[in-house]
Tab-separated table of C-alpha atoms and ligand atoms in Angstrom:
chain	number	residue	atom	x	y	z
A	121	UNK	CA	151.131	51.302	79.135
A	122	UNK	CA	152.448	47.607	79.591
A	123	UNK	CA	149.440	45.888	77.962
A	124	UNK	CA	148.093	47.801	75.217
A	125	UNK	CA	146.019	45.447	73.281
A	126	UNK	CA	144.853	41.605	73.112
A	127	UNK	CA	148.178	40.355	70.862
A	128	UNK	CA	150.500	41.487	73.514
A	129	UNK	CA	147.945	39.837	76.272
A	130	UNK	CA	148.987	36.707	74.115
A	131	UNK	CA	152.555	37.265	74.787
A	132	UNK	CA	151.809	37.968	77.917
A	133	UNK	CA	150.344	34.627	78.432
A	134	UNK	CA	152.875	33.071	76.176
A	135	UNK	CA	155.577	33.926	78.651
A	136	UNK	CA	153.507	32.532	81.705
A	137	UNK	CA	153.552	29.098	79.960
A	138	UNK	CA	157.081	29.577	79.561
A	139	UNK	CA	157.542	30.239	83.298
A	140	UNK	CA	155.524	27.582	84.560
A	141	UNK	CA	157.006	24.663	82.252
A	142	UNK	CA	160.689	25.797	83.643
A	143	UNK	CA	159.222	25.580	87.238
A	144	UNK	CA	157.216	22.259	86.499
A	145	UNK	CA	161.353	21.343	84.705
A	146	UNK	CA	163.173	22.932	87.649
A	147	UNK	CA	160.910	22.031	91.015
A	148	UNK	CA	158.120	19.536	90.580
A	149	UNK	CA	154.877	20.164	90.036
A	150	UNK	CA	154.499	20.062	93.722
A	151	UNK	CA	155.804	23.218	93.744
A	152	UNK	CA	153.740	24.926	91.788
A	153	UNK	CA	150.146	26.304	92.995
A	154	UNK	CA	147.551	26.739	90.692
A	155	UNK	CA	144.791	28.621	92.903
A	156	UNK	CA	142.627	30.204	89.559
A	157	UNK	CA	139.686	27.389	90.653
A	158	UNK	CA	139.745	26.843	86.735
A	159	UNK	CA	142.245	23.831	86.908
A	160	UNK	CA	139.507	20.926	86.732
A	161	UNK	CA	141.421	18.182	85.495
A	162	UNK	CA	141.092	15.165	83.388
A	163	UNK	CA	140.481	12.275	85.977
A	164	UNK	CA	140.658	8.809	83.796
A	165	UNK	CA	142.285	5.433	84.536
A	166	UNK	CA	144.217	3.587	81.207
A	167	UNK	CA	141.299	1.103	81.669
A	168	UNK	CA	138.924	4.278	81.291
A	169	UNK	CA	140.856	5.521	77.837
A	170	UNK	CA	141.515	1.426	76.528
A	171	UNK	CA	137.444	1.083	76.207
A	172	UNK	CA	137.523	4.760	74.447
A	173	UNK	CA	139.074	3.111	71.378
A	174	UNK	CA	135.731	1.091	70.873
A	175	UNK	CA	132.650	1.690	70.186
A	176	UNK	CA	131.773	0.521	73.170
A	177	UNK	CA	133.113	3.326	75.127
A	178	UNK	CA	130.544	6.541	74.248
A	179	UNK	CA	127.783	4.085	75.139
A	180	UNK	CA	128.738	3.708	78.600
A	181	UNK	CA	130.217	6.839	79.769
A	182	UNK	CA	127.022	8.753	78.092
A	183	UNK	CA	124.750	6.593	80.261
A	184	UNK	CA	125.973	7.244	83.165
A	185	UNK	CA	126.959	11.122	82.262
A	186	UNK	CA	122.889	11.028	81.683
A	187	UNK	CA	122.658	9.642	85.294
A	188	UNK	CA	125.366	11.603	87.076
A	189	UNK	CA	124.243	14.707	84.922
A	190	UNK	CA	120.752	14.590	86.335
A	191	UNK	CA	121.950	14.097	89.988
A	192	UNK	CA	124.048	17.673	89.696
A	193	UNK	CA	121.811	19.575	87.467
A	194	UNK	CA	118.720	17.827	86.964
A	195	UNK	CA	116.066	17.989	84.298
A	196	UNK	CA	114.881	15.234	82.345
A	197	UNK	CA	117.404	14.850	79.424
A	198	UNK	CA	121.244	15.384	79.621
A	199	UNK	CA	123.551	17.146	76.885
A	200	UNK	CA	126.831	17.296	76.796
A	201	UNK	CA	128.955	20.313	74.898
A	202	UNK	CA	132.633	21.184	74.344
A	203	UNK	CA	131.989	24.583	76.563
A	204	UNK	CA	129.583	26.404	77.972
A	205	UNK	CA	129.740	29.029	75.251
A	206	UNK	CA	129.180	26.452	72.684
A	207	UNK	CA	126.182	25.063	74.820
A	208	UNK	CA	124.886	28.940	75.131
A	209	UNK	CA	125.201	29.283	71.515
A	210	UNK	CA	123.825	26.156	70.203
A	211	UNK	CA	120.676	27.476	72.548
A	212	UNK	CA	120.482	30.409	70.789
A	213	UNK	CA	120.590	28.821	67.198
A	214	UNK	CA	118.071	26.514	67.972
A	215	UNK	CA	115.151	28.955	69.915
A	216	UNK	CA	115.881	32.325	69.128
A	217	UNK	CA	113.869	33.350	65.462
A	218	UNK	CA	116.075	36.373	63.539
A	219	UNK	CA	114.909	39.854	65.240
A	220	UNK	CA	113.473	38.305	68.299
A	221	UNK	CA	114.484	39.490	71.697
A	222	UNK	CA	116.517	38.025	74.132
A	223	UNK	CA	116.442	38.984	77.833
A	224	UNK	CA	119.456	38.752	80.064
A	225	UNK	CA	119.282	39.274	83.202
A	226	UNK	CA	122.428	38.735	85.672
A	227	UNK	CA	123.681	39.846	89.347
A	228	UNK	CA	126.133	42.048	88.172
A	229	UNK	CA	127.548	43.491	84.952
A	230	UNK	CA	129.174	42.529	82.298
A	231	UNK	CA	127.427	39.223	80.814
A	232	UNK	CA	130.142	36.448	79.519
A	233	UNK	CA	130.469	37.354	75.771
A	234	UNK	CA	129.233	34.466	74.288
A	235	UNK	CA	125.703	35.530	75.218
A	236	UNK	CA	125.587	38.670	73.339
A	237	UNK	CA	128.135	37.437	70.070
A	238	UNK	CA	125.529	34.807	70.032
A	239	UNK	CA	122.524	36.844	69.435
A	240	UNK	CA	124.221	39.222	67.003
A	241	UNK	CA	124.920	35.767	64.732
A	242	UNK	CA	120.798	35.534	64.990
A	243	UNK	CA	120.356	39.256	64.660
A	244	UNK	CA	118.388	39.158	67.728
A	245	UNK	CA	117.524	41.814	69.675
A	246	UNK	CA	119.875	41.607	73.526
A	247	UNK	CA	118.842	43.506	76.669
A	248	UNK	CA	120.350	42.912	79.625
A	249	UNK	CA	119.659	43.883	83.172
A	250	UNK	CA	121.395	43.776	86.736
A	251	UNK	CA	119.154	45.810	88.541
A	252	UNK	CA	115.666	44.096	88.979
A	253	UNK	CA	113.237	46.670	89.277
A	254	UNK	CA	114.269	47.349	85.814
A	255	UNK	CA	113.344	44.083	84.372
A	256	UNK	CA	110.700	44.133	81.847
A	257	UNK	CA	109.883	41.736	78.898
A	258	UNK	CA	109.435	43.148	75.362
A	259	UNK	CA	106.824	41.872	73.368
A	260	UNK	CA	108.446	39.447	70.987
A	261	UNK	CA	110.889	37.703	73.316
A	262	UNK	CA	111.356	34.270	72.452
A	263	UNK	CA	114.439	33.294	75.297
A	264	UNK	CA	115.069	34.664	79.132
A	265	UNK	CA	118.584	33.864	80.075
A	266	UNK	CA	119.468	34.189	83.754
A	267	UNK	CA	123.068	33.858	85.063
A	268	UNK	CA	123.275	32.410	88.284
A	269	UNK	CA	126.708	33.152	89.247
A	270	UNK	CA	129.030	35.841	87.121
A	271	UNK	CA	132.693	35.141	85.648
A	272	UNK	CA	133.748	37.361	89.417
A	273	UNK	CA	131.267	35.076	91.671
A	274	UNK	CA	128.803	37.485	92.284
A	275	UNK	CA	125.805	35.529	93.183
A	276	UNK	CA	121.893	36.106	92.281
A	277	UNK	CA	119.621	36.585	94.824
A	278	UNK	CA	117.536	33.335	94.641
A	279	UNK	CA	113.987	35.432	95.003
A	280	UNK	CA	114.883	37.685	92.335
A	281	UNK	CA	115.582	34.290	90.358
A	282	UNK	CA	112.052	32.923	91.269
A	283	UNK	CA	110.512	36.500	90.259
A	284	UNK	CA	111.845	35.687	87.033
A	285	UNK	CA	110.592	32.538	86.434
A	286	UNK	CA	107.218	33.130	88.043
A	287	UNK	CA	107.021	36.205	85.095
A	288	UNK	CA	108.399	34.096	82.045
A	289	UNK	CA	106.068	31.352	82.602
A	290	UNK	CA	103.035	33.303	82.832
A	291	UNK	CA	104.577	34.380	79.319
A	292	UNK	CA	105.513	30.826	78.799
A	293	UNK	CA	108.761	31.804	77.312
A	294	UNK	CA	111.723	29.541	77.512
A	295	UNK	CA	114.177	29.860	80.342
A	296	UNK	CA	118.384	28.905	79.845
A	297	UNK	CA	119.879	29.500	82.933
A	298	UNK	CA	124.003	29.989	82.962
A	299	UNK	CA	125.106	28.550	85.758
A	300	UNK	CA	128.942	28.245	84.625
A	301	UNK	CA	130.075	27.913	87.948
A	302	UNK	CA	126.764	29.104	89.304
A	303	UNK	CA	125.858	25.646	89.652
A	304	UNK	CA	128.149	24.671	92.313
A	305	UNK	CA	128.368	28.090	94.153
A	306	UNK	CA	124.752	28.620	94.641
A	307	UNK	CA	124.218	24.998	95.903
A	308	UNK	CA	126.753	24.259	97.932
A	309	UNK	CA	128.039	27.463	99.332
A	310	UNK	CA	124.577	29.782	99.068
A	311	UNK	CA	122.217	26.559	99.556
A	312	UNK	CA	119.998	27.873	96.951
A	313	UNK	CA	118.182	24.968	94.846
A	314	UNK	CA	119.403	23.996	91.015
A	315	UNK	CA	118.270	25.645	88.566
A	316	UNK	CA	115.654	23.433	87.315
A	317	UNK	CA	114.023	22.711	91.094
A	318	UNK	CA	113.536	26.821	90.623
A	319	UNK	CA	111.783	26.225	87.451
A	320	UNK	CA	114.185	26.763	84.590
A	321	UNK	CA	113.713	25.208	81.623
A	322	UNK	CA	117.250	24.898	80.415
A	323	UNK	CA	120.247	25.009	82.596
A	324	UNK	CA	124.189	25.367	81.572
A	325	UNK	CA	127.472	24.324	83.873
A	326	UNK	CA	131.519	24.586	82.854
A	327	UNK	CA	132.905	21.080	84.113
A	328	UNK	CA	135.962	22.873	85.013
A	329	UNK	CA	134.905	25.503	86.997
A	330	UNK	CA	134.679	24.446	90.882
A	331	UNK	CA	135.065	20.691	89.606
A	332	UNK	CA	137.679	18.036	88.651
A	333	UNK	CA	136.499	18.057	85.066
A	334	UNK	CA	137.637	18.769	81.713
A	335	UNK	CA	136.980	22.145	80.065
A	336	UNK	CA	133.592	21.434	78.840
A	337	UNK	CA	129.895	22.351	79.278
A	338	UNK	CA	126.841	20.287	80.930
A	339	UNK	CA	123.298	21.029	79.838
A	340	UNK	CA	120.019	19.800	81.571
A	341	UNK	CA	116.309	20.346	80.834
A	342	UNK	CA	113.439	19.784	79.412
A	343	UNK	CA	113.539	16.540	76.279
A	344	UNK	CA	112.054	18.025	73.796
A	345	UNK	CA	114.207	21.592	73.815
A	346	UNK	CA	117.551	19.575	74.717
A	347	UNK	CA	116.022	17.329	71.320
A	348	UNK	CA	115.823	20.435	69.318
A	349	UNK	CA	119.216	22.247	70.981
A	350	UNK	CA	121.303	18.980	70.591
A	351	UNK	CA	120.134	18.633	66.824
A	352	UNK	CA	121.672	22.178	66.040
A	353	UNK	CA	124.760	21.662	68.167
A	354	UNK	CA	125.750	18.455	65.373
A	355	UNK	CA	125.176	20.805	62.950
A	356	UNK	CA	128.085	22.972	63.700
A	357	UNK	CA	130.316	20.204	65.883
A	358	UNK	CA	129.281	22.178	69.429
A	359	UNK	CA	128.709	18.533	71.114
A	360	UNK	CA	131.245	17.148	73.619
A	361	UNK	CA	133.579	14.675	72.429
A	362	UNK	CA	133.941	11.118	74.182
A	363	UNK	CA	137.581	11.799	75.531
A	364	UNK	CA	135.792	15.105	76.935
A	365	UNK	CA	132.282	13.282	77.891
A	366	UNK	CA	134.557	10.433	79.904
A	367	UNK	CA	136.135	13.332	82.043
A	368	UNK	CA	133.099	14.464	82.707
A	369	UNK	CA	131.488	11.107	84.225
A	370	UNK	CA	134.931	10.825	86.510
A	371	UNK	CA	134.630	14.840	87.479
A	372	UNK	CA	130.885	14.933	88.470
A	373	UNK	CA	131.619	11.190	90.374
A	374	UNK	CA	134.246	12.768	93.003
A	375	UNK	CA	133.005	16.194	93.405
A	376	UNK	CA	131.933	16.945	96.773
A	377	UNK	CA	130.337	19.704	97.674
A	378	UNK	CA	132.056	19.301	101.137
A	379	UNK	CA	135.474	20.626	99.901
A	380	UNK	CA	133.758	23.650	98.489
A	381	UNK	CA	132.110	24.263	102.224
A	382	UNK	CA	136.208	23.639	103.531
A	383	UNK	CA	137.143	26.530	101.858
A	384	UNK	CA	135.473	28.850	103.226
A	385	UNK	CA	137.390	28.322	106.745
A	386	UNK	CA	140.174	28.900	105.323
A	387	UNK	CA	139.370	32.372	103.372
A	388	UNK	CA	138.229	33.657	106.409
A	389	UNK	CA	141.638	32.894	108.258
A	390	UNK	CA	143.624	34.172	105.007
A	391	UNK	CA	141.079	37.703	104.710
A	392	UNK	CA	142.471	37.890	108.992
A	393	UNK	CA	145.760	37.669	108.264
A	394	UNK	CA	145.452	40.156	105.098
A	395	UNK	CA	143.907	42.957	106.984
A	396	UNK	CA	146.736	43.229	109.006
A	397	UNK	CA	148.641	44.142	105.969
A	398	UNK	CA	146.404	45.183	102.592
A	399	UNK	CA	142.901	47.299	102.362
A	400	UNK	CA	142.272	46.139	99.088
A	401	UNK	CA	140.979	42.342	99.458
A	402	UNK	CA	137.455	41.269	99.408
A	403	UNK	CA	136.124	38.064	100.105
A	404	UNK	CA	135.199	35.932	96.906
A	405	UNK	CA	132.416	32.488	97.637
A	406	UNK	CA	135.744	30.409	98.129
A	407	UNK	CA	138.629	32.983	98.645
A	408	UNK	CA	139.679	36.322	98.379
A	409	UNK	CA	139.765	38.780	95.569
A	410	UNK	CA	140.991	42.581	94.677
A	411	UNK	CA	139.950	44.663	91.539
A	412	UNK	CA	141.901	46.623	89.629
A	413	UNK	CA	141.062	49.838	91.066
A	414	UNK	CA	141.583	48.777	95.292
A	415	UNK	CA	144.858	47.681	93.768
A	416	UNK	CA	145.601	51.347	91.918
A	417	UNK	CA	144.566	52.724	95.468
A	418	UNK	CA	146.956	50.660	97.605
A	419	UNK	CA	149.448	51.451	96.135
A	420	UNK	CA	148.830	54.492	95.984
A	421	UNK	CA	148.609	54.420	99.812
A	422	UNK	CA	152.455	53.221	99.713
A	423	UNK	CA	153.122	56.739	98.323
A	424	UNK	CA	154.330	55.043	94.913
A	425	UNK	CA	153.980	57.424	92.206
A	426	UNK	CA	153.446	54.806	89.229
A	427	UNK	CA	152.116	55.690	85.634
A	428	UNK	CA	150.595	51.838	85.202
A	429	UNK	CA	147.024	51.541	84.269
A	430	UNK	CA	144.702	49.709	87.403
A	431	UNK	CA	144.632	46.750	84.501
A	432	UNK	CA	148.871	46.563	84.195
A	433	UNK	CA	149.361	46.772	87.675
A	434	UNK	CA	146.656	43.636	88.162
A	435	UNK	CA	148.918	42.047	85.372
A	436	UNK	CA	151.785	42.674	86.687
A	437	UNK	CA	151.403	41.458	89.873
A	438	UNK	CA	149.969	38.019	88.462
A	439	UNK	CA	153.478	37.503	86.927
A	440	UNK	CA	155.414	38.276	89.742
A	441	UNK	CA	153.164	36.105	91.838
A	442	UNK	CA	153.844	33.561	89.211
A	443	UNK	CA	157.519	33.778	88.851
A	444	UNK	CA	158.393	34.686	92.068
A	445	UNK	CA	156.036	32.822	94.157
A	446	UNK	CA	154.823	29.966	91.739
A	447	UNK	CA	151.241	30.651	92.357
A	448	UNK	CA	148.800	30.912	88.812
A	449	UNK	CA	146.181	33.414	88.758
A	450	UNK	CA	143.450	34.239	86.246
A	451	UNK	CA	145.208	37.493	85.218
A	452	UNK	CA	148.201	35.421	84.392
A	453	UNK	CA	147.120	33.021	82.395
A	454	UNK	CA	143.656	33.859	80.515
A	455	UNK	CA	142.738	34.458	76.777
A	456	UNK	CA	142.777	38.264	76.192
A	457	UNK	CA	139.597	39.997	77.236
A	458	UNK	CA	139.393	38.349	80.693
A	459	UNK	CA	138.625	40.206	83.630
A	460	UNK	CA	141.951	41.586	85.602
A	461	UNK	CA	140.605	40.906	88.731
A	462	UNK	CA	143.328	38.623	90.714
A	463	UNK	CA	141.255	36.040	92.638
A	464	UNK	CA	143.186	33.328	95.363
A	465	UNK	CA	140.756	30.508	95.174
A	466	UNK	CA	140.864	28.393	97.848
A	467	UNK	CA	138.705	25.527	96.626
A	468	UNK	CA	141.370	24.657	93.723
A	469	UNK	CA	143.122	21.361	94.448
A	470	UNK	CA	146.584	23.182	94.788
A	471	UNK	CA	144.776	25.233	98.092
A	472	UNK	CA	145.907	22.253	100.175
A	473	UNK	CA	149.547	22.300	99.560
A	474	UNK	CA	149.798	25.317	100.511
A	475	UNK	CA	148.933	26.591	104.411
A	476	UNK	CA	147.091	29.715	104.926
A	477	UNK	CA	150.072	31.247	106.762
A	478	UNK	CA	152.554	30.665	103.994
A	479	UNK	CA	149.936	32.025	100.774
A	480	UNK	CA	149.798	35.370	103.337
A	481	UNK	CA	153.670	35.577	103.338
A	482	UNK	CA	153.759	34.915	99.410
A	483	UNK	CA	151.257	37.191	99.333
A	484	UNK	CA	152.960	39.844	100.709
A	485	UNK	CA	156.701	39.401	99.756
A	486	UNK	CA	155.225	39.919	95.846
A	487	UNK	CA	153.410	42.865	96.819
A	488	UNK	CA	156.957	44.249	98.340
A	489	UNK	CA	158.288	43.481	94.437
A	490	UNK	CA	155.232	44.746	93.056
A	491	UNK	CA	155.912	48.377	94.955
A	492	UNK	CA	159.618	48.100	93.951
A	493	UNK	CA	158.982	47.584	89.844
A	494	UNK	CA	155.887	49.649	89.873
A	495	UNK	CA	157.924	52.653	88.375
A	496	UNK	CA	160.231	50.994	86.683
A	497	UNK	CA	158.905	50.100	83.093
A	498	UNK	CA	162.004	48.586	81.804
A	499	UNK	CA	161.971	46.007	84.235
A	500	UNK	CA	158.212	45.541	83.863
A	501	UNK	CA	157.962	44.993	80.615
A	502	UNK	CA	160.791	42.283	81.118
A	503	UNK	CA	158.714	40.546	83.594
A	504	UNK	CA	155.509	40.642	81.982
A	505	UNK	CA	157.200	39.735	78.024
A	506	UNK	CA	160.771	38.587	78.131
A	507	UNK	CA	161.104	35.208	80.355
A	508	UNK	CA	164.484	33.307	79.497
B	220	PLP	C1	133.104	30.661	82.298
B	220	PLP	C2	131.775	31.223	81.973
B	220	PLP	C3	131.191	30.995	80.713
B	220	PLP	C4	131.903	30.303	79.567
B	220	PLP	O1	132.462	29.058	79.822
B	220	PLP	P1	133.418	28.402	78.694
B	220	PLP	O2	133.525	26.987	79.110
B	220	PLP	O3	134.699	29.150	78.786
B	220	PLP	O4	132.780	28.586	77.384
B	220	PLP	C5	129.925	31.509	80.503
B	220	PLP	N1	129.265	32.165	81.457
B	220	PLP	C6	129.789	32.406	82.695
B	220	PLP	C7	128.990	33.143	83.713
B	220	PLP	C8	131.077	31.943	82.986
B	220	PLP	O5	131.603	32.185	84.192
């Protein structure tokens, strides 16, 4: 075992930051590519931060993050939160009563954990479903969450989302719909409709996920539950702050669901080029992806006897990619409980340094290092813990 436990997945990512400040210090950022489609950024002119320092400041920028806001998500009212788990919680505070049920239901397992550590803070009841024809509604359900894209991109169906709807509203019972990146992804790659055109009461988005903004969260819905959401969020400080809310206006006022659409060109030329070489990749909305058992089974195609767990060798490879080949993945680089899949997302900003041809041949010279130090633990746990 390489990773046995979430404090040495802190080292782990302790020693990524390490590697990419020496290559930011040694090469540029130009030459670094970070293709996790989790970069957003933090798009504001000195003009932008100057009015910050006034009052004056959090009055504009939340006007027009209540105009852009309803533009990408729309609703009526417009809330702003420092993430999406904060906005999911708040949610929860505010419309679940103690013992009530919440329903979950989401394309594919598992849910992001702030849903269910939510409603064990209310002592609700949580029951979540992937498989419709399993959906039913308890008695005492006071909130319906749908998730309209997973933390791997897997995608509702958007009939099975109006099923959903069409059932809690002859129960009238609130729907919050997380649409972290779900939001983008549906619309602009899947053409489905926002949440709220389907009928959602409540909708959620991550402004970094997919879009230029800061790590944050975006609520839309109905006034009087955004009122009543909002009021509970103060409570505990789960509300966006005006450096965060000013990102926000300048991420939703350049995305463009056009570069989204741009991707997916070039992940079908890159999933070409990898079949020549790999079985293991799958296509993602905007790139390509491989679990952590396709990778186990590569390898084990290469006739490599190793004794890593699916998870280490997903790991592992992330760092290499990352020292060797200056490319950041999620694996690399995430809080500890993450998902291991390694995802190349070709939407991320850094996707147009690089050309397709020259990601396959990164790509594949890591791989050829991966095979190499897949027996060798000494060396792997150098790579993975001890960066100099
Ligand atoms: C990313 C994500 C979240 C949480 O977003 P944070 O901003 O990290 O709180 C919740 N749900 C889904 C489906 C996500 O992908």
């Amino acid at each position: 075992m390489l990773i046995e436990n979430s404090l040495d997945e802190v080292k782990k990512r302790e020693t990524s930051l390490k590697i990419i400040k020496s290559i930011i210090n040694n090469y540029g950022r130009n030459d670094l590519y970070d293709l996790t489609g989790l970069s957003g950024g933090f798009l504001a002119t000195a003009n932008d931060l100057n009015l910050l320092e006034t009052y004056v400041g959090p009055a504009i920028f939340e006007e027009k993050l209540q105009d852009l806001g309803k533009v990408h998500l729309g609703g009526k009212k417009i809330f702003p939160v420092n993430r999406t788990s904060s906005g999911i919680l708040a949610t929860i505070l505010a419309l679940v009563p103690k013992h009530s049920c919440v329903i979950h239901f989401l394309p594919e397992l598992p849910s992001h954990p702030s849903i269910p550590r939510s409603c064990k803070l209310k002592n609700a009841n949580y029951i979540e479903f992937d498989d419709i024809s399993k959906f039913h509604i308890p008695k005492n359900t006071s909130l319906i969450i749908i998730t309209g894209a997973t933390m791997d991109h897997k995608v509702i169906d958007e009939e099975i989302f109006e099923k959903i709807i069409a059932i809690a509203t002859d129960e009238k019972i609130p729907v919050l719909v997380d649409d972290a990146s779900g939001a983008r992804l549906r619309t602009a790659i899947y053409n489905q409709k926002k949440a709220t055109e389907l009928g959602a009461d409540l909708v959620i988005t991550s402004t970094d996920k997919l879009m230029m903004g800061p790590r944050g969260g975006l609520m839309a819905g109905k006034t009087d539950l955004i009122d009543e959401i909002k009021s509970h969020a103060n409570k505990f400080g789960l509300e966006a702050q005006p450096p965060a809310i000013v990102a926000m206006v300048k991420g939703l006022e350049v995305y463009n669901k056009e570069d989204l659409l741009n991707s997916i060109e070039k992940k079908k030329k890159l999933i070409e080029l990898l079949k020549n070489d790999f079985r293991m990749f799958e296509e993602s909305p905007t790139g390509v992806m491989f679990s952590e058992i396709s990778l186990k089974k590569e390898i084990a195609n290469h006739k490599i006897d190793t004794t890593f767990s699916p998870k280490d060798l997903c790991f592992l490879w992330a760092m290499i990619l990352l020292k060797e080949e200056h490319i950041i993945t999620i694996p690399a680089v995430a809080m500890p409980g993450a998902s291991a899949t390694v995802r190349f997302d070709l939407s991320s900003n850094d996707a147009c340094k690089l050309d397709i041809a020259t990601l396959h041949k990164k790509i594949k010279n890591s791989f050829q290092v991966l095979l190499k130090v897949a027996t060798n633990e000494e060396i792997a746990t150098d790579i993975i813990f001890n960066y100099k």
